[in-house]
Coordinates of C-alpha atoms in Angstrom, one line a residue:
X19 CA -131.8 -101.6 -146.3
X20 CA -135.1 -102.7 -145.2
X21 CA -136.8 -100.0 -147.1
X22 CA -134.9 -101.0 -150.2
X23 CA -136.3 -104.7 -149.8
X24 CA -139.8 -103.4 -149.1
X25 CA -140.0 -101.3 -152.2
X26 CA -138.0 -103.4 -154.5
X27 CA -137.8 -107.1 -153.3
X28 CA -135.8 -109.8 -155.1
X29 CA -136.7 -113.4 -155.7
X30 CA -134.6 -114.5 -152.8
X31 CA -136.3 -112.0 -150.7
X32 CA -139.7 -113.2 -151.6
X33 CA -138.7 -116.9 -151.0
X34 CA -137.5 -116.0 -147.5
X35 CA -140.7 -114.1 -146.7
X36 CA -142.8 -117.2 -148.1
X37 CA -140.9 -119.5 -145.9
X38 CA -141.5 -117.4 -142.9
X39 CA -145.2 -117.3 -143.5
X40 CA -145.3 -121.1 -144.1
X41 CA -143.5 -121.6 -140.8
X42 CA -140.6 -123.5 -142.6
X43 CA -142.9 -126.6 -143.4
X44 CA -142.4 -128.9 -146.4
X45 CA -145.7 -129.0 -148.3
X46 CA -144.5 -131.4 -151.1
X47 CA -147.4 -133.2 -153.0
X48 CA -147.7 -136.9 -152.1
X49 CA -146.7 -136.5 -148.5
X50 CA -148.5 -136.5 -145.1
X51 CA -149.0 -133.0 -143.4
X52 CA -150.7 -131.8 -140.2
X53 CA -153.7 -129.5 -140.3
X54 CA -156.2 -127.9 -137.9
X55 CA -160.0 -128.4 -138.4
X56 CA -161.4 -124.7 -138.8
X57 CA -164.9 -125.7 -139.6
X58 CA -167.4 -128.4 -140.3
X59 CA -169.9 -127.8 -143.2
X60 CA -172.5 -130.5 -143.8
X61 CA -170.5 -133.7 -144.5
X62 CA -167.1 -132.0 -144.9
X63 CA -164.4 -130.8 -142.5
X64 CA -162.5 -127.7 -143.5
X65 CA -158.9 -128.2 -142.6
X66 CA -156.1 -125.6 -142.6
X67 CA -152.8 -127.1 -143.5
X68 CA -151.0 -123.8 -143.3
X69 CA -151.6 -122.8 -147.1
X70 CA -153.4 -119.7 -148.4
X71 CA -156.5 -121.9 -148.9
X72 CA -158.1 -124.8 -146.9
X73 CA -158.7 -128.3 -148.0
X74 CA -162.0 -130.3 -147.7
X75 CA -162.2 -133.9 -146.3
X76 CA -165.4 -136.0 -145.9
X77 CA -166.4 -136.6 -142.4
X78 CA -166.8 -140.4 -142.9
X79 CA -163.0 -140.6 -143.4
X80 CA -162.5 -139.7 -139.7
X81 CA -165.2 -142.2 -138.7
X82 CA -168.3 -141.8 -136.7
X83 CA -169.6 -142.5 -133.2
X84 CA -172.3 -144.8 -132.1
X85 CA -174.9 -142.1 -132.8
X86 CA -173.6 -141.6 -136.3
X87 CA -171.9 -138.2 -135.6
X88 CA -168.5 -137.3 -136.6
X89 CA -165.7 -138.0 -134.1
X90 CA -163.8 -134.8 -134.9
X91 CA -164.5 -131.1 -134.0
X92 CA -163.3 -127.7 -134.9
X93 CA -159.9 -127.1 -133.4
X94 CA -158.5 -130.7 -133.7
X95 CA -155.2 -131.3 -135.2
X96 CA -155.2 -134.0 -137.7
X97 CA -152.9 -135.6 -140.4
X98 CA -153.9 -135.7 -144.0
X99 CA -152.4 -136.7 -147.3
X100 CA -151.6 -133.7 -149.5
X101 CA -152.4 -134.9 -153.0
X102 CA -152.3 -131.4 -154.7
X103 CA -151.4 -128.0 -153.4
X104 CA -154.3 -126.3 -155.3
X105 CA -157.1 -127.5 -157.6
X106 CA -159.1 -125.5 -160.2
X107 CA -161.2 -124.0 -157.4
X108 CA -158.1 -122.8 -155.5
X109 CA -158.4 -125.5 -152.8
X110 CA -155.8 -127.9 -151.5
X111 CA -156.7 -131.6 -152.4
X112 CA -156.2 -133.7 -149.2
X113 CA -157.3 -137.0 -148.0
X114 CA -157.6 -138.6 -144.5
X115 CA -157.7 -142.1 -145.8
X116 CA -154.6 -141.8 -147.8
X117 CA -152.9 -140.3 -144.9
X118 CA -153.8 -143.3 -142.8
X119 CA -152.6 -145.7 -145.5
X120 CA -149.3 -143.9 -145.7
X121 CA -148.8 -144.3 -142.0
X122 CA -149.8 -147.9 -142.2
X123 CA -147.3 -148.6 -145.1
X124 CA -144.6 -146.9 -143.2
X125 CA -145.5 -148.9 -140.0
X126 CA -145.8 -152.3 -142.0
X127 CA -142.5 -151.7 -143.7
X128 CA -140.8 -151.6 -140.4
X129 CA -142.6 -154.7 -139.2
X130 CA -141.8 -156.5 -142.5
X131 CA -138.1 -155.7 -142.0
X132 CA -138.2 -157.2 -138.7
X133 CA -140.1 -160.3 -139.8
X134 CA -142.7 -159.7 -137.2
X135 CA -146.3 -160.6 -137.2
X136 CA -148.9 -157.8 -137.8
X137 CA -152.5 -157.6 -136.4
X138 CA -155.4 -157.5 -139.0
X139 CA -158.8 -158.6 -139.9
X140 CA -160.3 -160.4 -142.8
X141 CA -163.0 -158.0 -144.3
X142 CA -163.8 -159.4 -147.6
X143 CA -163.8 -162.2 -150.2
X144 CA -162.0 -161.8 -153.6
X145 CA -161.0 -164.1 -156.4
X146 CA -158.6 -166.5 -155.1
X147 CA -158.5 -165.5 -151.5
X148 CA -159.5 -162.7 -149.2
X149 CA -158.9 -159.0 -148.3
X150 CA -157.3 -158.2 -144.9
X151 CA -157.4 -154.8 -143.2
X152 CA -154.0 -154.2 -141.6
X153 CA -155.0 -150.9 -139.8
X154 CA -155.3 -148.7 -142.8
X155 CA -153.5 -150.7 -145.4
X156 CA -155.3 -153.4 -147.5
X157 CA -153.6 -156.8 -148.1
X158 CA -154.4 -159.9 -150.0
X159 CA -154.8 -163.4 -148.2
X160 CA -154.5 -166.3 -150.6
X161 CA -157.0 -169.1 -150.0
X162 CA -154.2 -171.5 -149.4
X163 CA -152.7 -169.4 -146.7
X164 CA -155.9 -169.2 -144.5
X165 CA -155.2 -172.3 -142.4
X166 CA -152.9 -175.2 -142.3
X167 CA -155.8 -177.5 -143.7
X168 CA -158.4 -176.5 -146.1
X169 CA -161.3 -174.5 -144.5
X170 CA -164.7 -175.0 -145.9
X171 CA -166.4 -172.1 -143.7
X172 CA -164.4 -168.8 -143.3
X173 CA -167.3 -167.1 -141.5
X174 CA -166.0 -167.4 -138.0
X175 CA -162.8 -165.8 -139.1
X176 CA -164.4 -162.7 -140.7
X177 CA -163.8 -159.4 -139.0
X178 CA -161.8 -161.1 -136.2
X179 CA -158.6 -159.3 -135.4
X180 CA -155.7 -161.9 -135.6
X181 CA -152.0 -162.0 -136.4
X182 CA -150.7 -162.4 -140.1
X183 CA -147.4 -162.9 -141.4
X184 CA -146.3 -160.5 -144.2
X185 CA -145.0 -162.5 -147.2
X186 CA -144.5 -159.8 -149.8
X187 CA -144.8 -156.1 -149.9
X188 CA -144.5 -153.8 -153.2
X189 CA -145.2 -150.1 -152.1
X190 CA -145.1 -148.7 -155.7
X191 CA -147.9 -151.2 -156.9
X192 CA -149.6 -150.9 -153.5
X193 CA -149.6 -154.8 -153.1
X194 CA -149.1 -156.6 -149.7
X195 CA -149.6 -160.5 -149.5
X196 CA -150.1 -161.8 -145.9
X197 CA -150.5 -165.4 -144.5
X198 CA -152.4 -166.7 -141.5
X199 CA -151.1 -170.2 -142.1
X200 CA -147.5 -169.1 -141.5
X201 CA -148.5 -167.9 -138.0
X202 CA -150.3 -171.1 -137.2
X203 CA -147.5 -173.5 -138.4
X204 CA -145.0 -171.4 -136.3
X205 CA -147.2 -171.9 -133.2
X206 CA -147.7 -175.4 -134.1
X207 CA -144.0 -176.0 -134.5
X208 CA -143.2 -174.6 -131.1
X209 CA -146.0 -176.5 -129.5
X210 CA -145.0 -179.6 -131.4
X211 CA -141.2 -179.2 -130.2
X212 CA -142.5 -179.0 -126.6
X213 CA -144.7 -182.1 -127.0
X214 CA -142.0 -184.1 -128.7
X215 CA -139.7 -183.3 -125.7
X216 CA -142.2 -184.9 -123.6
X217 CA -142.5 -188.2 -125.5
X218 CA -140.1 -191.2 -125.2
X219 CA -139.7 -194.1 -127.4
X220 CA -141.5 -197.2 -126.1
X221 CA -144.0 -195.2 -124.3
X222 CA -147.7 -196.3 -124.5
X223 CA -150.2 -193.6 -125.2
X224 CA -154.0 -193.3 -126.1
X225 CA -154.9 -191.3 -129.4
X226 CA -157.6 -190.4 -131.8
X227 CA -157.6 -191.5 -135.3
X228 CA -157.8 -188.3 -137.3
X229 CA -157.2 -189.3 -140.8
X230 CA -156.7 -192.6 -142.7
X231 CA -154.6 -193.1 -145.9
X232 CA -153.7 -196.0 -148.1
X233 CA -150.5 -196.5 -146.2
X234 CA -151.6 -195.9 -142.6
X235 CA -153.3 -193.6 -140.1
X236 CA -152.6 -190.3 -138.4
X237 CA -153.3 -190.5 -134.7
X238 CA -153.6 -187.4 -132.6
X239 CA -151.6 -187.9 -129.4
X240 CA -153.0 -184.5 -127.8
X241 CA -151.7 -181.8 -129.9
X242 CA -149.3 -183.7 -132.1
X243 CA -149.8 -186.5 -134.7
X244 CA -148.0 -189.7 -135.1
X245 CA -148.1 -192.0 -138.1
X246 CA -149.5 -195.5 -137.6
X247 CA -148.2 -197.4 -140.7
X248 CA -150.3 -200.2 -142.0
X249 CA -147.6 -202.8 -141.3
X250 CA -147.6 -201.9 -137.6
X251 CA -151.4 -202.2 -137.2
X252 CA -151.4 -206.0 -136.7
X253 CA -149.2 -208.9 -137.0
X254 CA -151.5 -210.5 -139.8
X255 CA -151.5 -209.0 -143.4
X256 CA -153.7 -205.8 -143.5
X257 CA -154.6 -204.8 -147.1
X258 CA -156.0 -201.5 -146.1
X259 CA -156.0 -199.5 -142.8
X260 CA -159.7 -199.1 -143.1
X261 CA -160.1 -202.8 -142.3
X262 CA -158.8 -202.2 -138.9
X263 CA -159.6 -198.4 -138.0
X264 CA -162.1 -195.7 -138.5
X265 CA -161.7 -192.0 -138.1
X266 CA -162.6 -191.0 -134.6
X267 CA -161.5 -194.3 -133.0
X268 CA -159.6 -194.1 -129.8
X269 CA -156.7 -196.3 -129.9
X270 CA -153.8 -197.4 -127.6
X271 CA -150.5 -197.2 -129.4
X272 CA -146.8 -197.5 -128.5
X273 CA -144.2 -194.9 -129.6
X274 CA -142.0 -196.8 -131.9
X275 CA -139.6 -194.1 -133.1
X276 CA -139.1 -190.3 -132.7
X277 CA -137.1 -188.5 -135.3
X278 CA -135.7 -185.4 -133.6
X279 CA -134.7 -183.7 -136.7
X280 CA -138.1 -184.0 -138.6
X281 CA -140.1 -184.3 -135.3
X282 CA -141.9 -187.3 -137.0
X283 CA -143.4 -189.9 -134.7
X284 CA -143.9 -193.5 -135.7
X285 CA -146.6 -195.5 -133.7
X286 CA -147.4 -199.1 -133.6
X287 CA -150.3 -201.2 -132.3
X288 CA -149.1 -204.7 -133.0
X289 CA -146.0 -204.0 -130.8
X290 CA -148.6 -204.3 -127.7
X291 CA -149.5 -207.9 -128.8
X292 CA -147.3 -211.0 -128.4
X293 CA -145.1 -211.7 -131.4
X294 CA -146.5 -214.8 -133.2
X295 CA -143.1 -215.5 -134.6
X296 CA -141.6 -216.2 -131.2
X297 CA -140.9 -220.0 -131.2
X298 CA -142.1 -220.3 -134.8
X299 CA -139.5 -223.2 -135.4
X300 CA -141.0 -225.3 -132.7
X301 CA -144.6 -224.6 -133.7
X302 CA -143.8 -225.4 -137.4
X303 CA -141.1 -227.9 -137.9
X304 CA -139.7 -228.8 -141.2
X305 CA -141.6 -231.7 -142.9
X306 CA -144.8 -231.1 -140.9
X307 CA -148.1 -230.8 -142.6
X308 CA -150.7 -228.0 -141.8
X309 CA -153.8 -226.4 -143.2
X310 CA -153.7 -222.7 -144.1
X311 CA -155.6 -220.0 -146.0
X312 CA -154.4 -218.3 -149.2
X313 CA -154.0 -214.6 -148.6
X314 CA -152.2 -213.2 -151.5
X315 CA -151.3 -214.4 -155.0
X316 CA -148.2 -213.1 -156.9
X317 CA -146.5 -213.9 -160.1
X318 CA -143.9 -215.9 -158.0
X319 CA -146.1 -217.8 -155.7
X320 CA -148.9 -217.6 -153.1
X321 CA -148.9 -216.6 -149.5
X322 CA -150.5 -218.9 -147.0
X323 CA -151.7 -217.8 -143.5
X324 CA -150.9 -220.4 -141.0
X325 CA -152.0 -218.4 -138.1
X326 CA -152.8 -214.8 -137.5
X327 CA -149.5 -212.9 -138.1
X328 CA -147.6 -215.9 -139.7
X329 CA -147.5 -216.5 -143.4
X330 CA -145.4 -218.6 -145.4
X331 CA -144.6 -218.6 -149.2
X332 CA -145.3 -221.4 -151.7
X333 CA -143.1 -220.7 -154.4
X334 CA -144.6 -221.4 -157.9
X335 CA -142.1 -224.3 -158.3
X336 CA -143.5 -225.9 -155.3
X337 CA -147.2 -225.6 -156.3
X338 CA -147.8 -228.6 -158.5
X339 CA -145.9 -231.8 -159.5
X340 CA -147.0 -231.5 -163.2
X341 CA -148.2 -228.0 -164.0
X342 CA -144.9 -226.2 -164.8
X343 CA -144.6 -222.5 -165.9
X344 CA -148.2 -221.7 -164.9
X345 CA -149.3 -218.6 -163.1
X346 CA -150.1 -219.4 -159.4
X347 CA -153.6 -217.9 -159.9
X348 CA -154.5 -220.9 -162.2
X349 CA -153.7 -223.4 -159.4
X350 CA -155.0 -221.7 -156.3
X351 CA -157.4 -218.8 -155.5
X352 CA -157.5 -216.2 -152.6
X353 CA -159.2 -217.4 -149.4
X354 CA -158.9 -220.9 -150.4
X355 CA -157.9 -223.4 -147.7
X356 CA -155.0 -225.6 -148.6
X357 CA -152.7 -228.3 -147.0
X358 CA -149.0 -227.4 -147.1
X359 CA -145.8 -228.9 -145.8
X360 CA -143.1 -226.9 -144.2
X361 CA -139.9 -226.9 -146.2
X362 CA -137.8 -224.3 -144.3
X363 CA -138.1 -221.8 -141.3
X364 CA -135.9 -218.7 -141.0
X365 CA -137.0 -217.0 -137.7
X366 CA -134.5 -214.1 -138.2
X367 CA -135.9 -213.2 -141.6
X368 CA -139.4 -214.0 -140.6
X369 CA -139.8 -216.5 -143.4
X370 CA -141.5 -219.8 -143.8
X371 CA -141.1 -221.7 -147.1
X372 CA -144.0 -224.0 -147.8
X373 CA -144.7 -226.7 -150.3
X374 CA -148.2 -227.2 -151.7
X375 CA -147.3 -230.3 -154.0
X376 CA -145.5 -232.0 -151.2
X377 CA -148.8 -232.4 -149.4
X378 CA -150.0 -234.6 -152.3
X379 CA -148.7 -238.0 -153.6
X380 CA -145.8 -237.8 -155.8
X381 CA -147.2 -239.1 -159.2
X382 CA -143.8 -240.3 -160.1
X383 CA -143.7 -242.5 -157.0
X384 CA -147.3 -243.5 -157.6
X385 CA -146.5 -244.4 -161.1
X386 CA -143.4 -246.7 -160.4
X387 CA -145.6 -248.5 -157.8
X388 CA -148.3 -249.1 -160.2
X389 CA -146.0 -249.7 -163.3
X390 CA -142.7 -251.2 -162.2
X391 CA -139.6 -251.2 -164.6
X392 CA -140.2 -253.7 -167.4
X393 CA -144.0 -253.4 -167.3
X394 CA -146.0 -252.3 -170.4
X395 CA -148.0 -249.1 -170.5
X396 CA -150.2 -247.3 -173.1
X397 CA -150.6 -243.7 -173.7
X398 CA -151.3 -241.0 -176.2
X399 CA -148.5 -239.3 -178.2
X400 CA -148.6 -235.7 -176.7
X401 CA -145.6 -234.2 -178.7
X402 CA -142.9 -235.3 -181.1
X403 CA -139.5 -233.5 -180.7
X404 CA -136.2 -233.8 -182.3
X405 CA -135.0 -236.3 -179.7
X406 CA -138.1 -238.4 -179.2
X407 CA -141.8 -238.9 -178.4
X408 CA -143.6 -237.7 -175.4
X409 CA -146.3 -240.1 -174.3
X410 CA -149.1 -239.1 -171.8
X411 CA -149.4 -241.4 -168.8
X412 CA -151.5 -241.5 -165.6
X413 CA -151.9 -238.4 -163.2
X414 CA -150.9 -235.9 -166.0
X415 CA -147.2 -237.1 -166.3
X416 CA -145.3 -237.8 -169.4
X417 CA -142.9 -240.5 -170.3
X418 CA -140.4 -240.2 -173.3
X419 CA -139.5 -242.7 -175.9
X420 CA -136.1 -241.6 -177.1
X421 CA -135.4 -241.9 -180.9
X422 CA -133.1 -244.9 -180.4
X423 CA -135.9 -246.8 -178.5
X424 CA -138.5 -246.6 -181.3
X425 CA -137.4 -249.4 -183.7
X426 CA -134.6 -251.9 -183.7
X427 CA -133.7 -251.7 -187.3
X428 CA -135.1 -248.4 -188.7
X429 CA -133.4 -245.1 -188.1
X430 CA -134.8 -242.9 -185.4
X431 CA -136.1 -240.0 -187.5
X432 CA -137.7 -242.5 -190.1
X433 CA -139.2 -244.5 -187.2
X434 CA -140.6 -241.3 -185.5
X435 CA -142.2 -240.2 -188.8
X436 CA -144.6 -243.2 -188.4
X437 CA -146.2 -241.6 -185.3
X438 CA -148.4 -238.5 -185.2
X439 CA -149.8 -236.5 -182.1
X440 CA -152.9 -238.3 -180.7
X441 CA -151.7 -241.9 -181.7
X442 CA -152.2 -244.5 -179.0
X443 CA -148.9 -246.5 -178.5
X444 CA -147.8 -249.1 -176.2
X445 CA -144.4 -249.1 -174.6
X446 CA -142.2 -250.7 -172.1
X447 CA -141.1 -249.0 -168.8
X448 CA -137.4 -248.8 -169.1
X449 CA -136.4 -246.2 -166.1
X450 CA -138.1 -244.0 -163.6
X451 CA -136.0 -241.1 -162.0
X452 CA -138.2 -239.8 -159.2
X453 CA -135.8 -237.0 -158.3
X454 CA -135.5 -235.7 -161.9
X455 CA -139.2 -236.5 -162.5
X456 CA -138.3 -238.5 -165.7
X457 CA -139.8 -241.6 -167.1
X458 CA -138.0 -243.5 -170.0
X459 CA -140.1 -245.6 -172.3
X460 CA -139.2 -248.0 -175.2
X461 CA -141.4 -249.1 -178.0
X462 CA -139.0 -251.6 -179.6
X463 CA -138.3 -253.3 -176.4
X464 CA -141.8 -254.8 -176.6
X465 CA -140.7 -257.0 -179.4
X466 CA -137.4 -258.2 -177.9
X467 CA -133.9 -257.5 -179.4
X468 CA -133.3 -259.6 -182.4
X469 CA -129.6 -259.3 -181.8
X470 CA -129.6 -260.7 -178.2
X471 CA -128.4 -264.2 -177.5
X472 CA -127.6 -266.4 -180.5
X473 CA -130.5 -265.7 -182.7
X474 CA -128.3 -265.1 -185.7
X475 CA -124.8 -266.8 -186.1
X476 CA -122.1 -266.6 -188.7
X477 CA -122.7 -269.3 -191.5
X478 CA -126.3 -269.6 -190.5
X479 CA -128.7 -269.9 -193.5
X480 CA -131.8 -267.6 -193.3
X481 CA -134.8 -267.0 -195.6
X482 CA -135.3 -263.3 -196.5
X483 CA -137.8 -261.3 -198.3
X484 CA -136.9 -258.7 -201.0
X485 CA -138.1 -255.3 -199.9
X486 CA -136.2 -253.1 -202.4
X487 CA -134.2 -253.6 -205.6
X488 CA -131.4 -251.1 -206.5
X489 CA -128.6 -251.1 -209.0
X490 CA -126.0 -251.8 -206.3
X491 CA -128.0 -254.8 -204.6
X492 CA -131.1 -255.8 -202.9
X493 CA -132.7 -254.7 -199.5
X494 CA -134.1 -257.7 -197.6
X495 CA -136.1 -258.2 -194.4
X496 CA -135.8 -261.4 -192.2
X497 CA -136.2 -262.7 -188.6
X498 CA -139.5 -262.8 -186.7
X499 CA -142.3 -260.4 -187.4
X500 CA -142.4 -258.9 -184.1
X501 CA -138.5 -258.4 -184.3
X502 CA -137.5 -258.1 -187.9
X503 CA -134.0 -257.3 -189.1
X504 CA -133.0 -255.7 -192.4
X505 CA -129.8 -256.1 -194.5
X506 CA -128.4 -255.1 -197.7
X507 CA -127.0 -257.8 -200.2
X508 CA -124.5 -256.3 -202.5
X509 CA -124.5 -257.0 -206.1
X510 CA -121.4 -259.1 -206.1
X511 CA -122.9 -261.3 -203.5
X512 CA -126.1 -262.1 -205.3
X513 CA -124.7 -265.2 -207.1
X514 CA -121.7 -267.4 -207.5
X515 CA -122.1 -267.0 -211.3
X516 CA -121.1 -263.7 -212.4
X517 CA -123.6 -263.7 -215.0
X518 CA -126.5 -264.1 -212.5
X519 CA -125.1 -261.2 -210.2
X520 CA -128.0 -259.0 -211.7
X521 CA -130.3 -257.3 -209.2
X522 CA -133.1 -257.0 -211.7
X523 CA -133.6 -260.8 -211.8
X524 CA -135.2 -260.3 -208.3
X525 CA -138.5 -258.6 -207.5
X526 CA -139.9 -257.1 -204.3
X527 CA -141.8 -259.8 -202.3
X528 CA -139.4 -262.7 -203.6
X529 CA -138.3 -265.1 -201.0
X530 CA -134.7 -266.3 -201.2
X531 CA -132.1 -268.1 -199.0
X532 CA -128.8 -266.5 -198.0
X533 CA -126.0 -267.2 -195.5
X534 CA -124.9 -264.9 -192.7
X535 CA -121.4 -263.8 -193.4
X536 CA -120.9 -261.6 -190.4
X537 CA -122.7 -260.4 -187.2
X538 CA -121.8 -257.2 -185.6
X539 CA -123.8 -256.7 -182.5
X540 CA -122.3 -253.5 -181.6
X541 CA -123.2 -251.9 -184.9
X542 CA -126.4 -254.0 -185.1
X543 CA -125.7 -255.1 -188.5
X544 CA -125.9 -258.6 -190.1
X545 CA -124.1 -259.2 -193.4
X546 CA -125.7 -261.6 -195.9
X547 CA -124.5 -263.3 -199.1
X548 CA -126.3 -265.6 -201.6
X549 CA -123.0 -266.4 -203.2
X550 CA -121.5 -267.7 -199.9
X551 CA -124.5 -269.8 -199.5
X552 CA -124.1 -271.5 -202.9
X553 CA -120.5 -271.9 -202.4
X554 CA -121.1 -273.7 -199.1
X555 CA -123.8 -275.9 -200.6
X556 CA -121.4 -276.9 -203.4
X557 CA -118.6 -277.7 -200.8
X558 CA -121.0 -279.8 -198.9
X559 CA -122.2 -281.7 -202.1
X560 CA -118.7 -282.4 -203.0
X561 CA -117.7 -283.7 -199.6
X562 CA -120.8 -286.0 -199.5
X563 CA -121.1 -287.2 -203.0
X564 CA -117.6 -287.3 -204.5
X565 CA -114.2 -286.0 -204.6
X566 CA -111.8 -284.4 -207.0
X567 CA -110.2 -287.7 -207.9
X568 CA -113.3 -289.9 -207.9
X569 CA -113.9 -289.2 -211.6
X570 CA -117.2 -288.0 -211.2
X571 CA -118.1 -284.7 -212.8
X572 CA -119.3 -281.7 -210.9
X573 CA -122.7 -282.0 -212.8
X574 CA -123.1 -285.6 -211.5
X575 CA -122.2 -284.7 -208.0
X576 CA -124.6 -281.6 -207.8
X577 CA -127.3 -283.6 -209.5
X578 CA -127.0 -286.4 -206.8
X579 CA -126.9 -283.9 -204.1
X580 CA -130.1 -282.2 -205.3
X581 CA -131.8 -285.6 -205.7
X582 CA -130.8 -286.3 -202.1
X583 CA -132.2 -283.0 -201.0
X584 CA -135.6 -283.8 -203.0
X585 CA -135.9 -287.3 -201.5
X586 CA -138.3 -287.0 -198.4
X587 CA -136.8 -287.9 -195.0
X588 CA -138.6 -290.8 -193.2

C-alpha cells in the first residue's frame, strides 16, 4: 500500500504530505506567523517562516540599540506579517511592522470593547490635530481633544507617554480616533466629586480669580471652580465684573449654593458684608427728602442710588410736573445728583419708590397762590382742540378755555375760529384742580354776564344796531360793548303795519328801537319786537291824550303825543 502511494500518489496523498512538511501550520496571506532568523545580510534579516523559501525584512523594522546595531540575531524567533506566499523572485513577502500593527489592533480592540484607556505618545502634527503612536498602531488626536481648555503650545506633550481614550475604531479603513481630553475630564470629575463632598453651603473660603465674563467671574477654590455672579459681588450696582475684580486676584468668598446633581458651586462676596437693606424703612421714611445719584436710565424711569447697595426707582410719571410722555433721558442724565422724595418702601421686595417732581414746588399750587380764582391772567394760545383753547401760563403749565367760555353770545366753534396759535389772550381764572392738574379759564367772563341780574327785562325798550338783513327778518346787536347781546327780529315783528314788515327797508348799521318781549336766562335768549314797541307807544298815547269816547281821532292823539315827546323837558 505504501509502495503504491510512493509510485502513484493521489492529490489527497500529496496534500497530506504537504501538511506534514508544514507542521500543520496555517500560512494564509494577511495573517501573522512565527519565523526563525536564519541569517543577516547587510540591512536585511533572512527569516524562515516554514515555507520552501525565506522572506526578507529590513533590520530597522526590528529596531536598533544605542550603538545603532540591530537588536535581533540569528536563531531568534520573531512574528511577521505574511503579505504574500511568494513573489516574482520566489521569496515570501513578509513585514515586521505590519505584524506589530496587527498585534496592536487586536490588543486595542480588546481595550476599546472594555472602554478602558490606552497608553500612547503624540508623535507628530497633522491637519486638524496630531498623530498618536499606540504601541504599533497610529491614531488621530483632534485638536479639540488635546485638553479641556485650548492649548497654545503642545511641545511639552510631544513624545510623552500618557493615557488616551479610544473614541472610534474602524479596522477595515485603519482609522483610530483618540482623546486626551476625555481622560482629563474623567479625572477632573472624580477630583471634583471628592472636593464638592468636602464643601458646605455657608462656608467661607479663599480663591483665585481664573476668568472674568460679562455675567461674573470663575474662582478656583483649590482644584474646583465656582461662579461668582455679578449680582453677588457687591450690594451696589456693578455694570461689569471687571469693575470689581481682575484675573489673578485672591478673594474671600462664601459658598452660597452647591448643586449636587450638576456639581455647580455658586459663590458670593456681598454676603460677607452687612446688608444695607436692613432697617431701610427707618433710614428712608416715606415723605422724607434725600439726595442721590442717577445710576441707570431706562424707558420707564431712572434708578437713584441713595447709598451703596440701596437704589430706588423714580418712575417716569414721577419725574416732572409738566413734561409728560418724555423719555427719562431728556430729564436727567447718568451720574447726576438729584433731590428725591421717598414715596414708598417695600423691604421684602427690596424696592424703594422715589419721586423727583415731589422735591420741587408743585406748579399748580404755586399758580393758585399767585393767581387766585377770579384773577386775570394773560398767555399765548398753545393749541386749539375740538373742545377748547389751551393757553400757556407760568412754569410751563397750561390752562384751558372751554368752548362755552369763549363768548357769551357767539357759538363756541365760531368764537374759537377767531383765535389762532400764538395769539396773546387774557382770561379769568375760573377753577384750579391741583390733584388733577387742571386750570379752567374763561374769556367771556372778563366782560361780565349780560344776562346776570336785571340788565334786561320784559317790556324794556332797547336800542339795537342792525348787523344782518335776511328774508325772514333782521339780526341785531345791543347791550354794552364789552358784553354785547344778539337777537333776531322776525319779519312779522318789524312793524305794526303789515306793509312795513319788509326787512329790506333796513340796512346794516341802522339803529332802531325795539321792545323786549321775552327773557330766557336758561337759554340765554332775548326776544325783541319793533311791532310790540309801536303798539305799546300807541297804547300809552291813547291813555295820555285821549280815549275812545273823547271824539278825538287817532291822528290827533298820536300827533299830540309826538309833539309832547318833541317838547324838551325842563
